[in-house]
Short mmCIF file of C-alpha atoms in Angstrom, two decimals:
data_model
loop_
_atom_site.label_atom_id
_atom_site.label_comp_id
_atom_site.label_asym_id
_atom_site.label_seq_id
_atom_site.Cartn_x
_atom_site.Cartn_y
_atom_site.Cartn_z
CA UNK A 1 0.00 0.00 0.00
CA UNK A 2 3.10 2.45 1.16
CA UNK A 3 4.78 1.39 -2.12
CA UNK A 4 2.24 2.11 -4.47
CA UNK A 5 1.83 5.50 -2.96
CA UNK A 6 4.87 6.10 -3.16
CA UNK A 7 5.07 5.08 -6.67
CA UNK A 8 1.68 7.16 -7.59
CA UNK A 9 3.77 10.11 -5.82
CA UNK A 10 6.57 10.18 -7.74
CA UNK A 11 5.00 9.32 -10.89
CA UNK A 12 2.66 12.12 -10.26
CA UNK A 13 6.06 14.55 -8.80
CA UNK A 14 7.71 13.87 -12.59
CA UNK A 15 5.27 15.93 -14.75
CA UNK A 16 4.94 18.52 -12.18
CA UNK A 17 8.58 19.17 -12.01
CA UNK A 18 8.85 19.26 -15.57
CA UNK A 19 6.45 21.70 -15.67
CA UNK A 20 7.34 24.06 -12.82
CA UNK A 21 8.53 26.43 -15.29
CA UNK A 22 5.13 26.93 -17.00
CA UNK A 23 3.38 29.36 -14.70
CA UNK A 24 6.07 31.53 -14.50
CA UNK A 25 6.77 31.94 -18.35
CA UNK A 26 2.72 32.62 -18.52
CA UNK A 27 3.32 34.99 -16.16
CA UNK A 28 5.54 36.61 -18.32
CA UNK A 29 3.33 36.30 -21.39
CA UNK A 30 0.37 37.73 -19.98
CA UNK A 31 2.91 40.69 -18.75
CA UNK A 32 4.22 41.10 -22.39
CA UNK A 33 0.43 40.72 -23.55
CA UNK A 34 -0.69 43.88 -21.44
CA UNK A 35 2.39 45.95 -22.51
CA UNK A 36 1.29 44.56 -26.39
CA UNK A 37 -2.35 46.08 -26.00
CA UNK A 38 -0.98 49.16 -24.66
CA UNK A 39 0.99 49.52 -27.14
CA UNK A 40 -1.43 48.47 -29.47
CA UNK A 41 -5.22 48.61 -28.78
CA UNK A 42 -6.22 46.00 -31.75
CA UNK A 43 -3.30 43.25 -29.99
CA UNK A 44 -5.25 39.69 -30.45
CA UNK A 45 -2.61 37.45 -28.84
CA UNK A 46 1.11 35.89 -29.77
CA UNK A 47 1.65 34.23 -33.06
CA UNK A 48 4.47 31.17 -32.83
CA UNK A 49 4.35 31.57 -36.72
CA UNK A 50 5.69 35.33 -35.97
CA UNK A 51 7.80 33.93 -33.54
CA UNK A 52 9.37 31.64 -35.49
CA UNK A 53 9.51 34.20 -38.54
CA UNK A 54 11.81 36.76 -36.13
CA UNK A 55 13.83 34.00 -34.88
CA UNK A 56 14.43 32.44 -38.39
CA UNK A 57 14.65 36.24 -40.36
CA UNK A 58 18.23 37.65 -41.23
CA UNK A 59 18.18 41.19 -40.16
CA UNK A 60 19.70 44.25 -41.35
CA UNK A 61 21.11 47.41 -38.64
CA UNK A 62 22.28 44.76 -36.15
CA UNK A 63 26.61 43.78 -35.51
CA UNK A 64 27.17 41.91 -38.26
CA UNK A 65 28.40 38.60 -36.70
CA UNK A 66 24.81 38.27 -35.02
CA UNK A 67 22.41 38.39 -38.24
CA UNK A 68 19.93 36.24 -37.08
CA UNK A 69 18.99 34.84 -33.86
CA UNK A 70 20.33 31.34 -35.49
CA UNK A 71 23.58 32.20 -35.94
CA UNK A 72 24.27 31.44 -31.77
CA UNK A 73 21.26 29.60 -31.29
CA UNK A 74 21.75 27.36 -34.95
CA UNK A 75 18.35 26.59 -37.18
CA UNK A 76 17.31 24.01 -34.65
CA UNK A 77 16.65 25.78 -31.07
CA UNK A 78 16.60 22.50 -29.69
CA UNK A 79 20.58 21.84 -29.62
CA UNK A 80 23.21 24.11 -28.11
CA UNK A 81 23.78 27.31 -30.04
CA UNK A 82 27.76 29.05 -29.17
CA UNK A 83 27.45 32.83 -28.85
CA UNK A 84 28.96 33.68 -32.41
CA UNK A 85 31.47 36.83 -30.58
CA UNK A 86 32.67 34.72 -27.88
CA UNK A 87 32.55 31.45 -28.65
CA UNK A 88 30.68 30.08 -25.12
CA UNK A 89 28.29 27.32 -25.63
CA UNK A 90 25.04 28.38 -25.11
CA UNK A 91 22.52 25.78 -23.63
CA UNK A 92 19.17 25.13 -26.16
CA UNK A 93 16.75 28.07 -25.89
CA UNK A 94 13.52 25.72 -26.94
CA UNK A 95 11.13 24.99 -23.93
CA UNK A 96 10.80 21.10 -24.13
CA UNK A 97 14.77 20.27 -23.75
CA UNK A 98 15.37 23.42 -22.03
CA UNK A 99 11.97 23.95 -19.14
CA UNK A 100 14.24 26.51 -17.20
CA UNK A 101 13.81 29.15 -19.94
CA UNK A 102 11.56 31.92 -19.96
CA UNK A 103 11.14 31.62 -16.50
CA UNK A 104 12.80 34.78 -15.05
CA UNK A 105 11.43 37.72 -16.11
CA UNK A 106 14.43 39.81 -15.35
CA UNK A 107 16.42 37.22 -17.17
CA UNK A 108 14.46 37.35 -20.54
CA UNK A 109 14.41 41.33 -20.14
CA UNK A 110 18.04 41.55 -19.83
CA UNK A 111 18.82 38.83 -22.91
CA UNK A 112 16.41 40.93 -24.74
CA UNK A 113 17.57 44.16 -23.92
CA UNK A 114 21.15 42.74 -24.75
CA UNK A 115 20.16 40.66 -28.04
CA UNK A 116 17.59 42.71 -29.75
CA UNK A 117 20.53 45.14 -30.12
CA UNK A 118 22.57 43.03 -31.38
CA UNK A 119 21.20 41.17 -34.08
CA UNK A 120 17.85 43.69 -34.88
CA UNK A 121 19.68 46.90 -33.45
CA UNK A 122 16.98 48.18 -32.16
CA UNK A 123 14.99 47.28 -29.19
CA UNK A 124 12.56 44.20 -29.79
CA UNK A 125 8.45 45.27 -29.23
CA UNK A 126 6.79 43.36 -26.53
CA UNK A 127 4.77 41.28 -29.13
CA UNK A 128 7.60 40.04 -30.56
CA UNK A 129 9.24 39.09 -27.42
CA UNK A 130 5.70 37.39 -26.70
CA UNK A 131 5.61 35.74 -29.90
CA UNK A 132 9.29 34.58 -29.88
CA UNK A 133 8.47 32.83 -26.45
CA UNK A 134 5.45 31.59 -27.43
CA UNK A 135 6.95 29.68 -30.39
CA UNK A 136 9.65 28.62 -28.12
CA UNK A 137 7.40 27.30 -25.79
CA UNK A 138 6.09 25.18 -28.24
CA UNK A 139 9.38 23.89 -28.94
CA UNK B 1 70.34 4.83 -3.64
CA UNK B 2 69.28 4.49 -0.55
CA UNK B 3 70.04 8.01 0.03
CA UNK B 4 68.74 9.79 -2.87
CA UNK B 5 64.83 8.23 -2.25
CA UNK B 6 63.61 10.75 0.36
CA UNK B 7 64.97 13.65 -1.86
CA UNK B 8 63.22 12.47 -4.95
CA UNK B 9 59.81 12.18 -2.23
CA UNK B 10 60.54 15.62 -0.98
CA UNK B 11 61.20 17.23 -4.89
CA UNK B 12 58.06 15.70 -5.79
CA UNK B 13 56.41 17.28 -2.34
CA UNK B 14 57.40 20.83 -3.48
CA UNK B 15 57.28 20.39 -7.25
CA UNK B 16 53.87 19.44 -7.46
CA UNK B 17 52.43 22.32 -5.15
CA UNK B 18 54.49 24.69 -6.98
CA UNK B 19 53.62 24.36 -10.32
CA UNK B 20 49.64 23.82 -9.49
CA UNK B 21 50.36 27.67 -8.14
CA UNK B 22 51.77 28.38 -11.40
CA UNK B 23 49.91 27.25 -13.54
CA UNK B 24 46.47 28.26 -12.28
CA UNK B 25 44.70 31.04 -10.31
CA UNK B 26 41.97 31.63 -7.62
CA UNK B 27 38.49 30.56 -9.22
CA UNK B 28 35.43 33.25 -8.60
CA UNK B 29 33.62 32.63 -5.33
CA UNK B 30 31.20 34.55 -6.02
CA UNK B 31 27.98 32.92 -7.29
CA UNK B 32 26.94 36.37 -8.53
CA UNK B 33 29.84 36.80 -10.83
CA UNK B 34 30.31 33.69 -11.64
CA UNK B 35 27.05 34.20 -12.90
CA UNK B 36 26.35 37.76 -15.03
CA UNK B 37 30.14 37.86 -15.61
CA UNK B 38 30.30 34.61 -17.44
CA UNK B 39 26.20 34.85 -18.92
CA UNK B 40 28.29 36.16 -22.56
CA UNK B 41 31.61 34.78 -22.11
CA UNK B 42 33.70 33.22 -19.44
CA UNK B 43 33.60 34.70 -16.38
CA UNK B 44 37.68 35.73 -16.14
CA UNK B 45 39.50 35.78 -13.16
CA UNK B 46 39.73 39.07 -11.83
CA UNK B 47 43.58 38.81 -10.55
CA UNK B 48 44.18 38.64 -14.42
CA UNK B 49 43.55 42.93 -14.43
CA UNK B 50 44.98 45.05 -11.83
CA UNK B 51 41.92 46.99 -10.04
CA UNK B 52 41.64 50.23 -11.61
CA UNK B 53 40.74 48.45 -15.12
CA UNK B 54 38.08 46.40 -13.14
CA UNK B 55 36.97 49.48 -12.18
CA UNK B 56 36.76 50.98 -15.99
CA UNK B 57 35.13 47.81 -17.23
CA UNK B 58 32.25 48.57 -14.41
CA UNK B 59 32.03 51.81 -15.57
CA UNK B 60 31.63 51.40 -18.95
CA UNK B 61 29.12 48.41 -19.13
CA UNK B 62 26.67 50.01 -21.51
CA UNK B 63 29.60 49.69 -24.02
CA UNK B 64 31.31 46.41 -22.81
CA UNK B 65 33.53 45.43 -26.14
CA UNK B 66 30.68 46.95 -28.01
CA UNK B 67 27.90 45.22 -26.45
CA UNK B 68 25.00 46.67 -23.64
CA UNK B 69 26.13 44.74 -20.82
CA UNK B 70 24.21 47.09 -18.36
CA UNK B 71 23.13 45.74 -15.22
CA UNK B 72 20.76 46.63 -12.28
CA UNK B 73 22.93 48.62 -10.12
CA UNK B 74 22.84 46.23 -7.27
CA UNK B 75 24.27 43.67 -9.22
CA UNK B 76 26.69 46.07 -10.38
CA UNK B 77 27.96 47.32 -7.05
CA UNK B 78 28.65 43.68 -5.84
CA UNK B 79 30.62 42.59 -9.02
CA UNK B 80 32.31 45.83 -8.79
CA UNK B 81 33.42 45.06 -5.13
CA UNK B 82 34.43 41.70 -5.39
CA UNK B 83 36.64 41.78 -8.88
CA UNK B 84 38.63 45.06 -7.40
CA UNK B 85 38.98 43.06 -4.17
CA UNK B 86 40.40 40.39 -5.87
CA UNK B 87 42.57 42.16 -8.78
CA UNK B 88 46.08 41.39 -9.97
CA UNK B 89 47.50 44.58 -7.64
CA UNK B 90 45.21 43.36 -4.92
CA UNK B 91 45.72 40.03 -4.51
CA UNK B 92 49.05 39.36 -5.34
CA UNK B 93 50.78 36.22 -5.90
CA UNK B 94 51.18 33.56 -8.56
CA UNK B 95 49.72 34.23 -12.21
CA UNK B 96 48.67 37.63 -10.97
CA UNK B 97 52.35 38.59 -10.37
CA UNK B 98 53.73 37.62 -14.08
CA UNK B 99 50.49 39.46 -15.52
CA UNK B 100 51.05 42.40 -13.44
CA UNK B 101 54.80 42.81 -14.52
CA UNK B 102 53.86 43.80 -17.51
CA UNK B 103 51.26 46.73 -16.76
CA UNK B 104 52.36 50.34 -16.30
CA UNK B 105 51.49 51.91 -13.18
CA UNK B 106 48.98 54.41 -14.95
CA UNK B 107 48.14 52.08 -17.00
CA UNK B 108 44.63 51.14 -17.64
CA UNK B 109 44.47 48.00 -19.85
CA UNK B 110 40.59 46.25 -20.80
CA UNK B 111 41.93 42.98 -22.79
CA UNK B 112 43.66 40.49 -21.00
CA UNK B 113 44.60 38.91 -24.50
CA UNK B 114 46.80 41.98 -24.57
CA UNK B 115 49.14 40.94 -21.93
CA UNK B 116 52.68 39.94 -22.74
CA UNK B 117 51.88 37.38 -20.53
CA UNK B 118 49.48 35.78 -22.34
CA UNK B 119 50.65 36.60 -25.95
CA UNK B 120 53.85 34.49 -24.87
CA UNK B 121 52.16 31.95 -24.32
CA UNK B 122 49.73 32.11 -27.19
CA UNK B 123 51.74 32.30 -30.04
CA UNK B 124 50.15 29.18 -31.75
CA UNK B 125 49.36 28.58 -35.90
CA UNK B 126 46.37 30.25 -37.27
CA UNK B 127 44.43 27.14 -37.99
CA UNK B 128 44.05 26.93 -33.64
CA UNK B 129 42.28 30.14 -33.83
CA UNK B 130 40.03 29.82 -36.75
CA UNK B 131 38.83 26.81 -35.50
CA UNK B 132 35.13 27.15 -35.30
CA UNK B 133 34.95 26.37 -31.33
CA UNK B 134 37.67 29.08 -30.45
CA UNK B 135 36.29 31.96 -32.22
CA UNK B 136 37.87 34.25 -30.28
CA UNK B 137 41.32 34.37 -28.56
CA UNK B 138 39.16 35.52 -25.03
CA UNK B 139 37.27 31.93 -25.10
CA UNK B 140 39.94 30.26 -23.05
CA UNK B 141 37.72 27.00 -22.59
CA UNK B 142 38.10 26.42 -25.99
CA UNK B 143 41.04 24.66 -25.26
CA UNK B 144 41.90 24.84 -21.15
CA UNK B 145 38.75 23.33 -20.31
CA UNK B 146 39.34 24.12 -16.56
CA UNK B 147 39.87 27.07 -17.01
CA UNK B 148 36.58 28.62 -15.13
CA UNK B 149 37.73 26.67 -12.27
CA UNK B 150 40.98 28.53 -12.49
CA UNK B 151 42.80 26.10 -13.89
CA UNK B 152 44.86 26.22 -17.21
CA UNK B 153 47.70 23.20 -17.23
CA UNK B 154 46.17 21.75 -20.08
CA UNK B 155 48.30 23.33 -22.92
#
């Protein structure tokens, strides 16, 4: 009887620890969405497709060893990226290999901040940080 | 023979202890630093930069090597306190010695890459540095891959 408690326990501990991360990066989705409709009265949600679109899209104004968001983070967010000016390894930024990202809000503010710059150079808009962590998220 | 065992036991008692100090240097305590320091690049040891560059590097952080490297001033202030506390003319000693030799007492310098001390012992064929994983003479775990832990006797 203790044993198969035990075993419903765990089994039922697994999924939740895998998905700890979830109600903090909604958290920070629903923040982006109210700075979105601010911004933009007629905002009607986060678009993977967009996100996936700005992740994938080779960008003019930014340094030119960070085009793209892929060329530290590869075409496959899924597998390590290696920051392009440095050379560190960077760990995978998609949500199902990776369920510690997009959990921090002043984490995922700062890589913004840093990253937009870099590769867009210009600040990114809150709905495409929403949408590039909503197609994460479903990665 | 007899004789010459407990000097060979006491050369290898010094030797070894010696050259560990040589060849590496204090690792970063601080979880902090360890942390936003090394969230780009590696986080570098601050004895390798005496403190008054430490303190430039701090200063400038919206233009760190060309990238916004700002932080919340919090943050800041701690970094800033524990890499000067720990800088080449602070601590002293070991590695920090050799790289301090080499940098004038107004001097000011940002690139440890630009030390004598390390060019010395760089001077390797192109083909190491092109190598896709290296990208960038400041990536020392390219190729010491203790080198976050302060150590780098892997050459």
């Amino acid at each position: 009887m203790i044993r198969s408690v035990l075993i419903a326990a765990t089994l039922a501990a697994v999924p939740f620890a895998a998905m700890a991360g979830a109600p903090r990066r909604d958290a920070i989705l629903s923040d982006y969405a109210t700075q979105a409709s601010q911004a933009n009265p007629g905002f009607s949600g986060f678009s993977a497709q967009r996100g996936e679109l700005l992740f994938r899209t080779r960008w003019a104004g930014g340094d030119e060893r960070t085009p793209s968001c892929t060329a530290c983070h590869t075409d496959r967010p899924q597998g390590p990226g290696r920051n392009a000016k440095t050379g560190r390894p960077i760990e995978p930024v998609a949500v199902s290999v990776n369920p510690k990202r997009f959990t921090d809000m002043a984490e995922v503010e700062k890589h913004f901040s840093r990253d937009c710059k870099s590769v867009l150079g210009r600040p990114c808009t809150p709905l495409e940080k929403g949408d590039y962590v909503t197609f994460m998220a479903g990665q | 023979m007899r004789s010459k065992l407990p000097l060979a036991a006491a050369i290898l008692l010094f030797a070894a202890p010696l050259r560990a100090e040589e060849k590496s240097v204090p690792a970063i305590a601080d979880p902090l630093v360890r942390q936003e320091c090394g969230s780009c690049h590696m986080a570098f040891q601050p004895v390798f930069l005496p403190a008054r560059s430490w303190n430039r590097i701090m200063d400038e952080l919206a233009n760190h090597f060309g990238e916004d490297a700002s932080l919340p001033p919090d943050k800041a202030q701690r970094i800033r306190a524990y890499l000067t506390a720990n800088a080449g003319d602070a601590a002293g000693g070991g590695w920090a010695r050799r790289y301090m030799r080499w940098v004038a007492e107004s001097g000011t310098p940002l690139r440890i890459t630009a030390n004598p001390a390390f060019e010395r012992k760089h001077r390797l064929p192109d083909a190491v540095w092109k190598d896709p994983k290296v990208v960038t003479k400041s990536n020392c775990p390219a190729c010491h891959t203790q080198a976050e832990k302060g150590w780098f006797d892997d050459d």
